Coordinates of C-alpha atoms and ligand atoms in Angstrom, one line a residue:
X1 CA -20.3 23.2 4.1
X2 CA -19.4 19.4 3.9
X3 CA -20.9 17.1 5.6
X4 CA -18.5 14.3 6.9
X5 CA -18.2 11.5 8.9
X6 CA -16.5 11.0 12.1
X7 CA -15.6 8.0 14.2
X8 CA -14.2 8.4 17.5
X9 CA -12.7 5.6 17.8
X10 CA -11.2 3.5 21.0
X11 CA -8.2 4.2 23.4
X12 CA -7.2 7.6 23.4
X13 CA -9.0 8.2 20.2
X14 CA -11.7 10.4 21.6
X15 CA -9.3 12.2 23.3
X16 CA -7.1 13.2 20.3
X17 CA -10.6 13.1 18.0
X18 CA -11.8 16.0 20.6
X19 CA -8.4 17.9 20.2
X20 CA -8.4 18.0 16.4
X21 CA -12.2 18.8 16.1
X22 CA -11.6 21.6 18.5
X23 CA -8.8 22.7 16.4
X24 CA -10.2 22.7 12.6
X25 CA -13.8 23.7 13.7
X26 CA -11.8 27.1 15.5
X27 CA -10.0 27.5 12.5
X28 CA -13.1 28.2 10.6
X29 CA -13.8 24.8 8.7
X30 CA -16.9 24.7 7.3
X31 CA -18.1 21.3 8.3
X32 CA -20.8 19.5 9.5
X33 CA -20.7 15.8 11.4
X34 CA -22.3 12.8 11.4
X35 CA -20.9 10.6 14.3
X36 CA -20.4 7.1 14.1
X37 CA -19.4 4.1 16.6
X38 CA -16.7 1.2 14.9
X39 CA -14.1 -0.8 16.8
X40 CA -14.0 -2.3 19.9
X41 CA -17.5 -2.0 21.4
X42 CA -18.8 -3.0 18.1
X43 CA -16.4 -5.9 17.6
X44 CA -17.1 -7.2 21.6
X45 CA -20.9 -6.9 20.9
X46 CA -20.5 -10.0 18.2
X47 CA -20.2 -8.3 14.9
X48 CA -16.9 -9.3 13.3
X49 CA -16.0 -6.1 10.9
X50 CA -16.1 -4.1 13.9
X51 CA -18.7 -1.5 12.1
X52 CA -22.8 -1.8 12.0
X53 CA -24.5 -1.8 8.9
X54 CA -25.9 1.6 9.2
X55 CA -23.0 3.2 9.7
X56 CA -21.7 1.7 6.2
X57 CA -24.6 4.1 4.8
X58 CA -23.6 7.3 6.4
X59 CA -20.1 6.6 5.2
X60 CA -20.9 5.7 1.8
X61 CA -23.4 9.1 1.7
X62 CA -21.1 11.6 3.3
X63 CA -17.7 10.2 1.2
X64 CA -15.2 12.0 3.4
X65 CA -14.4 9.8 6.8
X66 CA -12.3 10.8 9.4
X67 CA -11.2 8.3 11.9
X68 CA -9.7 7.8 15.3
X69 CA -7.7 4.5 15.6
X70 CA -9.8 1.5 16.7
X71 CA -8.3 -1.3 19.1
X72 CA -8.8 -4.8 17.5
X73 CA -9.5 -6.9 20.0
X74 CA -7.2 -10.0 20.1
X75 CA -7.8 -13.5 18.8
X76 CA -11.8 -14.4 17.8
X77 CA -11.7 -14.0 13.9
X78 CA -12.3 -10.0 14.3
X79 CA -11.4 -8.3 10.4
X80 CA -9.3 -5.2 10.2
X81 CA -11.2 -2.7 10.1
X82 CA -8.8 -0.4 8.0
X83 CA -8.4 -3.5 5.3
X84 CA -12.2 -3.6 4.9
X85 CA -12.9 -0.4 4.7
X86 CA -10.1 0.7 1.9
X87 CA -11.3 -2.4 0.0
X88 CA -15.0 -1.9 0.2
X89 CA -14.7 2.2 -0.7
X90 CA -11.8 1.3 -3.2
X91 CA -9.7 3.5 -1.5
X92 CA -6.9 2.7 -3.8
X93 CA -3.9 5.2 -2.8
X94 CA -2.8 5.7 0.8
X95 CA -0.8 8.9 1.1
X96 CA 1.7 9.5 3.7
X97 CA 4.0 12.9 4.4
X98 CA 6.9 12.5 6.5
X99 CA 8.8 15.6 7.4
X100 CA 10.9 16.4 10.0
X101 CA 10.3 18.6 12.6
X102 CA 13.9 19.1 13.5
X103 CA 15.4 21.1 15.8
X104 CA 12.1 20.1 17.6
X105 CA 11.5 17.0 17.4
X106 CA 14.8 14.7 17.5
X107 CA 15.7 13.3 14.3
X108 CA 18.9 11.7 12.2
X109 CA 17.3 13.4 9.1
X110 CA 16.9 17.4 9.5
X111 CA 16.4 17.7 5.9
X112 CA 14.0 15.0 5.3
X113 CA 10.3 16.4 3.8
X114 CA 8.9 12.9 1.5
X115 CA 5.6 11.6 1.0
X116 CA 5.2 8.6 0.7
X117 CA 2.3 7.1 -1.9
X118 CA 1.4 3.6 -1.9
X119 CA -0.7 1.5 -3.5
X120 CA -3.2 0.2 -1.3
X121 CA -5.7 -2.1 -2.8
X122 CA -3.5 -4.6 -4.7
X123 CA 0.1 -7.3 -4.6
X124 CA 0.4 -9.7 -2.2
X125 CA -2.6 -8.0 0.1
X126 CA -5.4 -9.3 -2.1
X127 CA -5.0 -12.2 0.4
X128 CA -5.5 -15.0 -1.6
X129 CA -3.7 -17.7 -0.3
X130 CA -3.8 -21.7 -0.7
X131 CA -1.7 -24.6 0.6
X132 CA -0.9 -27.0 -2.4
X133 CA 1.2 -29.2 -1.2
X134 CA 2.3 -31.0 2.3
X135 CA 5.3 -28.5 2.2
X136 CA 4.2 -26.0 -0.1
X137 CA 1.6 -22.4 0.5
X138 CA 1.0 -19.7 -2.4
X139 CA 0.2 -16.5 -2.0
X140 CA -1.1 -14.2 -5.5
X141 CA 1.1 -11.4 -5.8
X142 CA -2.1 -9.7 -8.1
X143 CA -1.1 -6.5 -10.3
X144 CA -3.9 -4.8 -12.5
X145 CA -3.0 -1.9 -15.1
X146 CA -5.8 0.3 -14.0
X147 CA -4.2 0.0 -10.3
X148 CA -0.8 1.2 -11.6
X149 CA -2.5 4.0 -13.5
X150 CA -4.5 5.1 -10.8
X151 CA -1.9 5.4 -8.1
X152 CA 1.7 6.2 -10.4
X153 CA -1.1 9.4 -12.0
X154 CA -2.3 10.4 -8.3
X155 CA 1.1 10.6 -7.5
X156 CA 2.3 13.2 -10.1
X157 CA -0.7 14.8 -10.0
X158 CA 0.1 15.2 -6.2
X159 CA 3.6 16.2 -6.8
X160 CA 1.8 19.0 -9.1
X161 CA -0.9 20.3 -6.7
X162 CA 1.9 20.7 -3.6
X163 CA 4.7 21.8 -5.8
X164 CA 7.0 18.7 -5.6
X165 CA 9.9 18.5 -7.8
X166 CA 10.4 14.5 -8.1
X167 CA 8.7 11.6 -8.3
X168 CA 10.5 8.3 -7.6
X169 CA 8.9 4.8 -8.4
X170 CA 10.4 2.0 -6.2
X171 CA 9.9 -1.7 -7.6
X172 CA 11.7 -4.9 -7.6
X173 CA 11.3 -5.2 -11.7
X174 CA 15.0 -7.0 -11.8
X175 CA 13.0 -10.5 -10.1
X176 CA 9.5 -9.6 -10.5
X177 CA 9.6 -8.2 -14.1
X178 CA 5.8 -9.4 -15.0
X179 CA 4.3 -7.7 -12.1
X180 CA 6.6 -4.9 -10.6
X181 CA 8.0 -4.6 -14.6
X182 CA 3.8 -3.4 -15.5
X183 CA 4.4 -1.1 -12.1
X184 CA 7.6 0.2 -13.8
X185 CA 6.6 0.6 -16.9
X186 CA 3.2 2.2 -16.5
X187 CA 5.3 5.0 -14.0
X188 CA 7.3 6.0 -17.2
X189 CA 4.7 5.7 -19.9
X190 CA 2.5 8.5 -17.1
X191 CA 6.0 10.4 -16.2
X192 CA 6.0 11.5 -20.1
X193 CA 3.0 13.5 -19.6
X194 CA 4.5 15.3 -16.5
X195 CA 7.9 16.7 -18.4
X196 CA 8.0 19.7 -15.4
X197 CA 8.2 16.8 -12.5
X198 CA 11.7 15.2 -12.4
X199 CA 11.3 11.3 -12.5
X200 CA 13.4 8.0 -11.5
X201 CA 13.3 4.5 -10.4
X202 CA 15.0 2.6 -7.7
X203 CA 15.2 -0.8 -6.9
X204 CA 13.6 -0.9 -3.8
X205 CA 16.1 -2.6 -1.9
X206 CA 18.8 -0.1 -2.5
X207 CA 16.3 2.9 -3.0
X208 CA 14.7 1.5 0.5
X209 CA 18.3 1.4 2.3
X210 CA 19.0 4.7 0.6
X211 CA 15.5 6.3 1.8
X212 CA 16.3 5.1 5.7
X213 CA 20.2 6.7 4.9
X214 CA 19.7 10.1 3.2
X215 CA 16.0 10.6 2.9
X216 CA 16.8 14.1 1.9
X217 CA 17.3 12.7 -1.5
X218 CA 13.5 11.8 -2.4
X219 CA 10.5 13.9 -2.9
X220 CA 7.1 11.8 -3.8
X221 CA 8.3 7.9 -3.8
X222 CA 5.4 6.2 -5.6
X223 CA 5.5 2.3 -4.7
X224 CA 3.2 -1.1 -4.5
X225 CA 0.9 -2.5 -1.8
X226 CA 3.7 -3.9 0.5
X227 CA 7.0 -2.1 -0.4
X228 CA 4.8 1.0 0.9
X229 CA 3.7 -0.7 3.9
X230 CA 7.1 -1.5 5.0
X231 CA 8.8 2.0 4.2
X232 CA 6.0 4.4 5.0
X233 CA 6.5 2.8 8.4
X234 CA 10.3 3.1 8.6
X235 CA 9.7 6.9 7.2
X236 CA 7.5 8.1 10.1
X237 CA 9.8 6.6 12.7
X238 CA 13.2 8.1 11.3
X239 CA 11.2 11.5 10.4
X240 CA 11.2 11.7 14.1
X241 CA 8.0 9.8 15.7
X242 CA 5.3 7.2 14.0
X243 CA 3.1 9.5 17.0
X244 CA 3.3 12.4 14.3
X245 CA 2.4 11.2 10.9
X246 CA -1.2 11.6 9.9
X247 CA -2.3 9.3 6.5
X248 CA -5.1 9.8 3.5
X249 CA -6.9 7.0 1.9
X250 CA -8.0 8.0 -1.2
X251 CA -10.8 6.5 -3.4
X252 CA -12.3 7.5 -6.8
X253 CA -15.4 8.5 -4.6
X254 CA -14.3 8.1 -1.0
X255 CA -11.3 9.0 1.1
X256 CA -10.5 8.0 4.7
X257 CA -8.4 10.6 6.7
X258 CA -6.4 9.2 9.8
X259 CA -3.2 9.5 12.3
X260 CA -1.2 6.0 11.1
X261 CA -0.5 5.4 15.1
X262 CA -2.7 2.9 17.0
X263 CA -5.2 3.6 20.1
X264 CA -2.2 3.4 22.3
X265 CA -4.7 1.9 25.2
X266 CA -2.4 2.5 27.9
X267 CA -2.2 5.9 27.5
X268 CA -6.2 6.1 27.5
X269 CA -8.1 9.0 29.1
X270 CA -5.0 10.0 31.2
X271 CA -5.1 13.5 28.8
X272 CA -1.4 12.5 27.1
X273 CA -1.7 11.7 23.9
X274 CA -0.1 13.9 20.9
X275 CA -3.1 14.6 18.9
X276 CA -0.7 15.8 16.2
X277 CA -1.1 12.6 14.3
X278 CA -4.8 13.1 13.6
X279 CA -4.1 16.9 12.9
X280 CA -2.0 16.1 10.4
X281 CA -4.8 13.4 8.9
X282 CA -7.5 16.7 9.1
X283 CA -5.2 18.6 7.3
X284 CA -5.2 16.4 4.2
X285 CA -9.1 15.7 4.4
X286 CA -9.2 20.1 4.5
X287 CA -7.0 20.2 1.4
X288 CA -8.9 17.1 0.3
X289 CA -11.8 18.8 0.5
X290 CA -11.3 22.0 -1.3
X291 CA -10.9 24.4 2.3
X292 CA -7.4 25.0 1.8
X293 CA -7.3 27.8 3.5
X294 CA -8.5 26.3 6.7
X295 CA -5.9 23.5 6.0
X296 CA -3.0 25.9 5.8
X297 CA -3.8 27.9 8.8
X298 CA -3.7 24.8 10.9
X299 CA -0.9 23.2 10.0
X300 CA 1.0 26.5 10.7
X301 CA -0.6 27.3 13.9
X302 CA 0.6 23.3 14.3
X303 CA 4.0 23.7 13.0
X304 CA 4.2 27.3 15.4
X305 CA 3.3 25.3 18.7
X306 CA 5.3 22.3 18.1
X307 CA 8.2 25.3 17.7
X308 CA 7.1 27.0 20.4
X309 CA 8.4 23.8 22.6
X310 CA 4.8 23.4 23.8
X311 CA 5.2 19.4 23.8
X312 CA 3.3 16.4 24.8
X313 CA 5.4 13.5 26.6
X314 CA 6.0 11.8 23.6
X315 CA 8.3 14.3 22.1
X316 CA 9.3 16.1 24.7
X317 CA 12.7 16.7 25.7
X318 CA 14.9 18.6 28.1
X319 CA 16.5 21.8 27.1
X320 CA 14.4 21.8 23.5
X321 CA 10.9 22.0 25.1
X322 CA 9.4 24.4 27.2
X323 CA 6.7 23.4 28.4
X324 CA 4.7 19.8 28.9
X325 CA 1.6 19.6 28.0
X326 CA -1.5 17.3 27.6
X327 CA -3.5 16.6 24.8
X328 CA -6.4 19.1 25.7
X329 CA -3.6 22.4 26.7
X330 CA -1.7 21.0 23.4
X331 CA -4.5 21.5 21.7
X332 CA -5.6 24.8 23.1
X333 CA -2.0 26.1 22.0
X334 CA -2.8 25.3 18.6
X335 CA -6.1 27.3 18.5
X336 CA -3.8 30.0 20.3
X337 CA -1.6 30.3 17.6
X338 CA -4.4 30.2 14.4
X339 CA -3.1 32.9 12.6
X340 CA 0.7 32.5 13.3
X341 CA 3.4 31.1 11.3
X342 CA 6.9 29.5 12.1
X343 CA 9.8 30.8 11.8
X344 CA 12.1 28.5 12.0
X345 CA 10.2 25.5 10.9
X346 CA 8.9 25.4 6.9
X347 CA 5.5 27.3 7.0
X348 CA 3.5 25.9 4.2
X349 CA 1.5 27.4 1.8
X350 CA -1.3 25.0 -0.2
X351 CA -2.5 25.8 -3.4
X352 CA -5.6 27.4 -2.9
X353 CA -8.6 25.6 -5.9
X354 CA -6.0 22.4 -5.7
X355 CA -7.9 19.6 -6.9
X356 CA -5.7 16.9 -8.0
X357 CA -6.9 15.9 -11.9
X358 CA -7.6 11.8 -11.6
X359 CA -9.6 10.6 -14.8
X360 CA -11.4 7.3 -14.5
X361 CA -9.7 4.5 -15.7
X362 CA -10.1 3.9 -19.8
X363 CA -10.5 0.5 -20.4
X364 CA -7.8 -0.3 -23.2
X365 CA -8.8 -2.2 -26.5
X366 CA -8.3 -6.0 -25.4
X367 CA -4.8 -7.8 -27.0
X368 CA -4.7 -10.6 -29.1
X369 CA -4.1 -13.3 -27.0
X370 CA -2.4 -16.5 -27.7
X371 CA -2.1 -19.7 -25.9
X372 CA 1.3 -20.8 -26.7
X373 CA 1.1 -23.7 -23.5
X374 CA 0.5 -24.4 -20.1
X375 CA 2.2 -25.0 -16.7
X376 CA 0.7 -28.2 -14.6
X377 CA 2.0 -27.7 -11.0
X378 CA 2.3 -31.1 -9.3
X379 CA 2.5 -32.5 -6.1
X380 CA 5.3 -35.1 -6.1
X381 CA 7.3 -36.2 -3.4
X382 CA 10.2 -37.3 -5.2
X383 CA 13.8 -35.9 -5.2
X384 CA 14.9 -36.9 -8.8
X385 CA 13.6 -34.4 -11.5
X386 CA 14.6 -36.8 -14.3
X387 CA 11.9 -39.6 -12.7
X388 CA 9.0 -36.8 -12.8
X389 CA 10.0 -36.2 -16.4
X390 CA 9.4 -39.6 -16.9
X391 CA 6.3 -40.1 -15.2
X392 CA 5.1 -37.2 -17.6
X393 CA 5.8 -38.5 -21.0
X394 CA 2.8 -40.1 -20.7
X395 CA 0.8 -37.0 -19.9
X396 CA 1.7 -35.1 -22.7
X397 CA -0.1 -35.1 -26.1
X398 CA 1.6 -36.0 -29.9
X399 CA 1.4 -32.0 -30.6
X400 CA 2.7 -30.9 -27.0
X401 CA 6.5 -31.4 -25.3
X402 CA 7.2 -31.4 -21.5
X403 CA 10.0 -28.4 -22.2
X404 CA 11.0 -27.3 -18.8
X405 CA 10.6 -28.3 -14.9
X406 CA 11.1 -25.9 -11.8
X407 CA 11.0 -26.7 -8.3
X408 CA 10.4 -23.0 -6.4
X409 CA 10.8 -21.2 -9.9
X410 CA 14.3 -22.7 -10.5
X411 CA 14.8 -25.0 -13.4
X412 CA 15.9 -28.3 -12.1
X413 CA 14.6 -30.2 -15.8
X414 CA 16.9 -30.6 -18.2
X415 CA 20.1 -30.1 -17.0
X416 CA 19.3 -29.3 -13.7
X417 CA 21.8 -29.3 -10.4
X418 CA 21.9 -32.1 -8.2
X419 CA 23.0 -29.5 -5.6
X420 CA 19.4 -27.6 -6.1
X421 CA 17.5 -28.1 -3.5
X422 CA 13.8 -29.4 -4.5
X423 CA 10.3 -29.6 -2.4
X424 CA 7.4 -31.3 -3.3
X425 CA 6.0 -28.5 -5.9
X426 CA 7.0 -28.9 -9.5
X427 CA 6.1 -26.8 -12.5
X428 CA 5.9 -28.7 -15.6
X429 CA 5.8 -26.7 -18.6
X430 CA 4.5 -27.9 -22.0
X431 CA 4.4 -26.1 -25.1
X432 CA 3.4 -27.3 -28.7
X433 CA 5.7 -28.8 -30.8
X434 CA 4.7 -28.3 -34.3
X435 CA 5.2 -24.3 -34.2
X436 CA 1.7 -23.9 -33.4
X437 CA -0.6 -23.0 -30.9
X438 CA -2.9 -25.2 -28.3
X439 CA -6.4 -25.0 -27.0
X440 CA -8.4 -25.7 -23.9
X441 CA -9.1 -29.1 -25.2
X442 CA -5.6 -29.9 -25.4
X443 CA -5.1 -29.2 -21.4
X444 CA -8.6 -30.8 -20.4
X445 CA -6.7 -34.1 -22.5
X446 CA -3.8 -34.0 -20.6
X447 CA -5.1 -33.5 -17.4
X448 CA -7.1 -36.7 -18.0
X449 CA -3.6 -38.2 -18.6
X450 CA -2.4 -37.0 -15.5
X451 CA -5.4 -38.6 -13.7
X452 CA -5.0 -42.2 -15.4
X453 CA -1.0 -41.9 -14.7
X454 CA -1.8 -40.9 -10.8
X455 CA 0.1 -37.7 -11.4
X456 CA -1.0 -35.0 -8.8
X457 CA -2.0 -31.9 -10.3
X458 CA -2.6 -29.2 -8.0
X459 CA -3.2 -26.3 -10.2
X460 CA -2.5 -25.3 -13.9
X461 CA -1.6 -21.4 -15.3
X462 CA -1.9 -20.8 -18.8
X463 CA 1.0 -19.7 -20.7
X464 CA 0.0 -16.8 -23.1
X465 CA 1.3 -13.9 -25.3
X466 CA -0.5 -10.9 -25.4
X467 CA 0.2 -9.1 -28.9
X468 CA 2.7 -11.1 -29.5
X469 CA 4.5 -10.3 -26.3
X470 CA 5.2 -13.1 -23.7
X471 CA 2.8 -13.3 -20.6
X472 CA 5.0 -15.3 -18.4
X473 CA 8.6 -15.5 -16.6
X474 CA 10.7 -18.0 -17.5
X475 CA 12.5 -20.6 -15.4
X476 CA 14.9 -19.0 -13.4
X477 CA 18.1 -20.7 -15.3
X478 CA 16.1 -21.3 -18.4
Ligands
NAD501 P1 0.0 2.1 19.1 O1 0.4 3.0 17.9 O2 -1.3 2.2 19.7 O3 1.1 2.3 20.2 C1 2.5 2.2 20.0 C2 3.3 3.1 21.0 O4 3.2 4.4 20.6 C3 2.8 3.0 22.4 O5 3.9 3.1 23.3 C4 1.9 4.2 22.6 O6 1.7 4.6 23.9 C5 2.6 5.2 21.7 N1 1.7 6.1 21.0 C6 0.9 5.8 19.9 N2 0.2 6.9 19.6 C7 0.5 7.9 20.5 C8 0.1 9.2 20.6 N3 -0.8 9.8 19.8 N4 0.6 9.9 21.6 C9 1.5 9.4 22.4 N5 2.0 8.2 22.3 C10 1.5 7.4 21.4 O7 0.3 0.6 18.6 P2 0.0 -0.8 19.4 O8 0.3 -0.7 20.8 O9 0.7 -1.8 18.6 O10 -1.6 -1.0 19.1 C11 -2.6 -0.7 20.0 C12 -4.0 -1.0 19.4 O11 -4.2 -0.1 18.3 C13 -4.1 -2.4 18.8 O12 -5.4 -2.9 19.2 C14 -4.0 -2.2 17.3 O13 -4.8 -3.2 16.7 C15 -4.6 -0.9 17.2 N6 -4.1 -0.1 15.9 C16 -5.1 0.6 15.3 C17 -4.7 1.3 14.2 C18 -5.8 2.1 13.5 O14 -7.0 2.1 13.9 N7 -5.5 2.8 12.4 C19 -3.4 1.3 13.7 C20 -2.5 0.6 14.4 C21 -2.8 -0.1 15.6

């Protein structure tokens, strides 16, 4: 028995919540429930992150959540629930099938069957963003090695447990190659230890274009924070219907099992929804949590009523369907049919004792690390490179040289393009000039030489190399 949690949710979450409890608990799963109330009616009742304080316990105790979409309500601050609640559990990989359900359900791509695994903690999400200049906003694109690890391993261990053949890493290493280049290469230093899993990596533009094209071509595709965001997205929809597609959130201790589709308020308490969504999202938490059996019985009885033409309005359609249905007689077809299998469709068949193998992070023996200069980012609203240039020979030191200048990661300094187009961001990168290293003293001087020259110095990133290795891009031109 394993006690879980459960939120309803708002919209036609109860409704579809109802259906796929009916479902599992009739298909024998061995489960008990804790109920809790997030979204909405918390949100409207003045507390921002949508979910009480209490209920944070119950999750934290039980481990395995499953939950209904929430409506956000517009405007007034109100945090994402889903965002807080994979950062707070660490919740690190987000796992997404998308299969298509054709002749059923219409579809471009009969053949396609991917899953989609994305990293879901890190990148551009970790939301830290400043303004640093009148015309110029950052945003850290922040890329950790246990993160890679963590996900690029869950993903071959999951292409393992279900029997997948490949496991594609999409990155854009060619522009990015600090940050999506660790990505990259911490997918082939973990594919090594899979030799029976077939491995590649796309650039995820062309991969991307190729996965909306002939999706038939990709098994597991293992990708960062946003990439998966965007393509997990245009997966569902061109498997057939974002209403379908049900999504884990996995964590070292937790996991959070859900349909990806929102409360769809409209439809509310009208008995329409497609529960399938959140079927699909019980089915992982099932297999998740070790009742395999009960997860492969439903997901056939599923696969059996969606080809038995027994339909909700979303995807139902004249001359494929048979019948239309509501959310409650949809779900009542699918405890009618525990037991069957399809015929036409793929009938599945999990693993039965499939646990997925995830170690815990090994911290690795720290580099030697070398500061080998410094980048001062300055605000300067100037058009001339060569007159910044100027202004900084008198912030450098007798043991450092201004080497390089880029305006938006382009060098404009020396030998720039009068054609280049500059803001008012420049990154002025000094490096020793006597073959040796610097210190912290040696920045701390010339920042006080920035300061008596009235040079604005927004921020400053160390340049360093990490066993020798170089810990920073280069000018793009340099
Ligand atoms: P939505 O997914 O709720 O609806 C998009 C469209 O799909 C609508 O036409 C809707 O009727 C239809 N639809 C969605 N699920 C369906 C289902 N199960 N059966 C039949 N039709 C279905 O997206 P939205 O309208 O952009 O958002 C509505 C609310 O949901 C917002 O408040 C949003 O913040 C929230 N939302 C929550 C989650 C979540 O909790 N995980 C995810 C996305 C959106």
């Amino acid at each position: 028995m394993t006690r879980i949690t459960v939120a309803k949710g708002d919209g036609i979450g109860p409704e579809i919540m109802n259906a796929t409890l009916n479902i599992i608990k009739a298909a024998g799963a061995q489960i008990e429930i804790d109920e809790i109330e997030v979204g909405e009616k918390v949100y409207l009742s003045g507390n921002t992150s949508g979910i009480a304080a209490e209920s944070w316990d119950i999750i934290r105790r039980n481990k395995i959540f499953l939950k209904a979409p929430i409506t956000t309500p517009q405007g007034g601050g109100y945090k994402s629930l889903n965002v807080t609640t994979r950062k707070f559990l660490g919740l690190y990989s987000n796992v997404r099938p998308c299969i298509s359900l054709h002749p059923f359900v219409e579809t471009k791509h009969p053949g396609m069957d991917i899953v989609i695994i994305r990293e879901n903690e890190e990148d551009l999400y970790a939301g830290i963003e400043h303004q640093q200049t009148d015309e110029v906003i950052q945003c850290l694109k922040l890329i950790s090695r246990p993160g890679c690890e963590k996900i690029v391993r869950y993903a071959f261990e999951y292409a393992k447990v279900y029997g997948r053949k490949k496991v594609t890493c999409f990155t854009k290493d060619n522009i990015m190659k600090q940050t999506d280049g660790l990505f990259h290469q911490v997918f082939d230093e973990i594919a090594v230890e899979y030799p029976e899993i077939e491995n590649e990596h796309w650039i995820i533009d062309i991969g991307a274009a190729k996965m909306a094209d002939t999706p038939e071509i990709f098994d597991v595709i293992v990708t960062l924070n946003l990439y998966g965001d965007v393509l997990s997205d245009i997966a569902a929809q061109i498997a057939g219907s974002v209403g379908l597609a049900g999504s884990a959130n996995i964590g070292e201790e937790c996991a959070m099992f859900e349909a990806i589709h929102g409360s769809a308020p409209r439809r509310a308490g009208q008995n329409l929804a497609n529960p399938s969504g959140l079927i699909e999202g019980a089915v992982m938490m099932l297999n998740h949590i070790g009742q395999t059996d009960v997860a492969e019985k439903v997901q056939n009885a599923w696969l059996k009523t969606i080809e038995d033409g027994i339909h909700t309005y979303d995807i139902y359609k004249e001359g494929v369907s048979k019948q239309k249905v509501g959310t409650k007689e949809f779900s009542e077809a699918v405890i009618a049919n525990l037991g069957n299998n399809p015929t036409i469709l793929k009938q599945v068949s999990f693993a039965k004792d499939a646990v997925l193998k995830l170690p815990k992070y090994v911290k690795k023996p720290a580099a030697n690390k070398v500061l080998v200069g410094v980048d001062l980012f300055v605000h300067w609203n100037g058009t001339n490179p060569n007159e910044i240039a100027k202004k900084l020979e008198s912030v450098k030191l007798s043991n450092t040289d201004l080497t390089m200048i880029s305006n938006r990661g382009i060098k404009v300094w020396p030998e720039g393009f009068e054609e280049t187009f500059c803001t008012d961001h420049w990154r002025c990168r000094f490096k020793p000039n006597d073959g040796k290293t610097i210190d912290k003293g040696h920045i701390i001087a010339m920042l006080s030489n920035a300061v008596a020259a009235e040079v604005d110095v927004i921020k400053t990133e160390n340049l360093y190399e990490f066993d020798g290795k170089l810990g920073y891009s280069l000018g793009q031109g340099q």
